[in-house]
C-alpha positions in Angstrom: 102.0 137.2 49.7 101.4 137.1 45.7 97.8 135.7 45.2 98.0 134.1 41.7 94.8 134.0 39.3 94.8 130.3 39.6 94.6 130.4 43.7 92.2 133.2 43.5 89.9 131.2 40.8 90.1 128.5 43.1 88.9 129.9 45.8 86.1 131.4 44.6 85.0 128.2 42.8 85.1 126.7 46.6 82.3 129.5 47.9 80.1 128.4 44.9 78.7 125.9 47.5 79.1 127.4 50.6 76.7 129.8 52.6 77.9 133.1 53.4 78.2 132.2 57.1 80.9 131.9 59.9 81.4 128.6 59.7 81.8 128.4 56.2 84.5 131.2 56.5 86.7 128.7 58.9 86.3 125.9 56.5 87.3 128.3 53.7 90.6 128.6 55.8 91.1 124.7 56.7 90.6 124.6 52.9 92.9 127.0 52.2 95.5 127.6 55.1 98.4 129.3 53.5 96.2 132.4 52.9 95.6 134.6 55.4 92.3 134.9 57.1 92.0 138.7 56.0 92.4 137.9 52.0 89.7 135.1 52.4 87.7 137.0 54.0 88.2 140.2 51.6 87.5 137.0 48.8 84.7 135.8 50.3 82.5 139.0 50.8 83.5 140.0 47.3 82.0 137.1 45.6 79.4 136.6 47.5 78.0 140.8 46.7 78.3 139.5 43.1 75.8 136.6 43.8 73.7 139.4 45.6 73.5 141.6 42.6 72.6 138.5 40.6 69.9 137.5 42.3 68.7 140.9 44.2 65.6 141.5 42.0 64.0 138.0 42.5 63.9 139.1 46.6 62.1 142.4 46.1 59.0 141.4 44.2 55.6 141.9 45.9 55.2 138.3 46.1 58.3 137.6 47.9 58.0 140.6 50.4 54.6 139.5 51.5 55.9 135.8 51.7 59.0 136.4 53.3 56.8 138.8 55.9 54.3 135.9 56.2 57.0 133.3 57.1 58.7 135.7 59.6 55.1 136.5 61.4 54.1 132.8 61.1 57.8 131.8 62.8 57.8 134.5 65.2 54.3 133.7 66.7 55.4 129.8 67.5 58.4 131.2 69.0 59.6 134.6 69.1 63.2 133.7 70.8 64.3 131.7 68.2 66.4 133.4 65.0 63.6 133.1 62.6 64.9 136.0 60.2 68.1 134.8 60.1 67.4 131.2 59.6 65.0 132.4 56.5 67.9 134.2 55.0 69.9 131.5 55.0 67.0 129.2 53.6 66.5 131.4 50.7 70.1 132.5 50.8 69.9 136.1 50.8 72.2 138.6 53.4 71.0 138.4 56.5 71.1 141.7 56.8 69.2 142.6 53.4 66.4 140.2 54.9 66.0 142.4 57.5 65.8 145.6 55.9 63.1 143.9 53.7 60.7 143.0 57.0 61.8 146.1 58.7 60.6 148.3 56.2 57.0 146.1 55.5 56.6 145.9 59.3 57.1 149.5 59.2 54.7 150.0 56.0 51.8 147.9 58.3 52.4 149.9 61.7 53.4 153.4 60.4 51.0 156.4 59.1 53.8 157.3 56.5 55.6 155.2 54.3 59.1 154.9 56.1 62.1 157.2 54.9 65.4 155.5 53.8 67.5 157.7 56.7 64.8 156.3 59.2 65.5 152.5 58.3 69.3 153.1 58.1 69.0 154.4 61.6 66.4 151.5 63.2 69.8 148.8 61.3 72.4 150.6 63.0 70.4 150.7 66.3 68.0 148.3 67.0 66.3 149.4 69.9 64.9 151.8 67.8 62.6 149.6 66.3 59.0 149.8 68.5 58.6 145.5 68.7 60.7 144.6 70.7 60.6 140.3 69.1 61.7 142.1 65.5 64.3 144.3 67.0 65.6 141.5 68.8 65.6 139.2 65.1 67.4 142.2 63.0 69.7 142.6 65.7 70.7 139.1 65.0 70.9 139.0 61.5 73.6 142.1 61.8 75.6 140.2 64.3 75.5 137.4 61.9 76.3 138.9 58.8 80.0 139.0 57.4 79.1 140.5 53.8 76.4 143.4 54.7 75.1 145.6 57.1 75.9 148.7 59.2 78.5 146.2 61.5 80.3 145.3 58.2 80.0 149.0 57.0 82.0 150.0 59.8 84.7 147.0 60.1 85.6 148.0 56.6 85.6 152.0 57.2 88.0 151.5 60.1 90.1 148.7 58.4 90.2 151.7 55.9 91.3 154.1 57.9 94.0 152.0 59.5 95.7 151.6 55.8 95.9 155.3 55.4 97.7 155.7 58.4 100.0 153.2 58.0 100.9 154.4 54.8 101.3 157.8 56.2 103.1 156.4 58.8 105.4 154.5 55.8 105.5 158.1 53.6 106.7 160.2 56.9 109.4 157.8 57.7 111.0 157.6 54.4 111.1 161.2 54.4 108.9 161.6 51.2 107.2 164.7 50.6 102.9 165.0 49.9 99.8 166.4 50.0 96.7 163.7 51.7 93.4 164.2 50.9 92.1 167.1 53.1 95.3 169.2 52.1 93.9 168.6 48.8 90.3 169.3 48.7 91.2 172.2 50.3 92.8 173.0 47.0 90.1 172.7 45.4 90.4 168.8 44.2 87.5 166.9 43.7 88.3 163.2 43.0 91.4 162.6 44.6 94.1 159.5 45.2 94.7 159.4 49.1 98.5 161.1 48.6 99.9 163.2 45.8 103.7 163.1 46.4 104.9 166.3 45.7 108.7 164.8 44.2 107.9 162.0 42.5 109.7 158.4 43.4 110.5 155.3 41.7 109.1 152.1 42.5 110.2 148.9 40.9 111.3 151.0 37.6 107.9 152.9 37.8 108.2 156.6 37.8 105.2 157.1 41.0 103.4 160.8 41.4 100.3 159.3 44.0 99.6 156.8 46.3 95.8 155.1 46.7 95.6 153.0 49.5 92.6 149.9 48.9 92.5 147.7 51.8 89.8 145.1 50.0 90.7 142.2 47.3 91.6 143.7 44.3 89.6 141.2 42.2 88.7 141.7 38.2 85.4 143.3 38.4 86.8 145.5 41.3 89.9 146.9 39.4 87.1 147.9 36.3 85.2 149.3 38.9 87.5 151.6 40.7 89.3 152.0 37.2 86.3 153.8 36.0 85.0 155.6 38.9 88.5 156.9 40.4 92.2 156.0 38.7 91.6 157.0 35.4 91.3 160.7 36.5 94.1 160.6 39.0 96.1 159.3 35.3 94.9 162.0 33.6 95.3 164.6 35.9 98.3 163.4 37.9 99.7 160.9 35.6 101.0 157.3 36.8 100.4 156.0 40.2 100.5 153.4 43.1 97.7 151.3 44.4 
């Protein structure tokens, strides 16, 4: 289904107001029920990463660390059971998942000899029970689970969802008996940046002479077509001239 500018404009005028939460994702589709729940969802986490970068520097001052740490320590010692992280992201309206790096790595700064590395926090978000208190493992555990924009959960739903595209355009390329290189075949040649397929005969599509495929299973927004424009398409134009994505 075409998603016009209009609809799409819409849309993200209707997450203006709206937490990035669950629940606000299943009002998003009563709102909107001819779209699919994938495309709102591909909408939703796109928009709300742009609010993220707005307001990402106001989060990492001293003064909000140590406040944001205090809160957490003050909520945690009434009740340690209760989802104090992830009811202070929401307050503040920051990723749950963000708001847990932030106390994971000044509980870690408190507790530890040595400042903590980055590989070493990555590891305690994808795996919890690595974290040595058990109440704060237990409250970053829950603000991955409840995050549908960031984190290592969301990191791999979007790797895999990924993947899946590739194959079923492999799958599509293999039955229509076209003829290419994927990616592997072609860093093996020596390719640095490269589109997913090169077709090695060239085909027509909709009047468009096509030489490779690029497979993108997110929205393709604005400010994501610059982006992607800049960091990959350009060179598979130059090098490989006109392609499909």
């Amino acid at each position: 289904m075409i998603l016009t500018k209009a609809q799409y404009d819409e849309i993200a005028q209707c997450l203006v107001s709206v937490p990035p939460t669950r629940q606000s994702l299943r009002k998003l589709k009563q709102r909107f029920p001819s779209q699919s729940q994938a495309t709102l969802l591909s909408i939703f986490s796109q928009e709300y990463q742009k609010h993220i970068k707005r307001t990402h520097a106001k989060h990492h001052t001293s003064e909000a660390i140590e406040s944001y740490y205090q809160r957490y320590l003050n909520g945690v010692g009434r009740n340690g059971a209760a989802p104090v992280l992830l009811e202070l992201a929401n307050e503040v309206d920051y990723a749950p998942s963000l708001m847990a790096r932030i106390i994971l790595e000044r509980f870690l700064q408190e507790h530890e000899e040595t400042p903590p590395s980055k590989s070493v926090i990555n590891s305690m978000l994808r795996d919890p029970s690595q974290i040595p208190d058990g109440v704060l493992a237990n409250q970053v555990y829950q603000c991955i689970v409840n995050d549908c924009c960031y984190g290592p959960l969301v990191d791999c739903i979007k790797h895999a969802i990924g993947h899946e595209h590739e194959v079923l355009l492999r799958d599509m390329l293999l039955e229509k008996n076209l003829s290419f290189l994927d990616e592997d075949q072609l860093r093996a040649k020596g390719y640095d940046k490269t589109p997913d397929f090169i077709l090695q005969v060239p085909v027509a599509v909709e009047g468009h002479i096509i030489h490779w495929i690029e497979s993108k299973a997110s929205f393709g927004d604005e400010c994501s077509h610059h982006a992607y424009l800049h960091d990959q398409f350009w060179s598979y134009w130059n090098r490989d001239v006109p392609g499909l994505i």
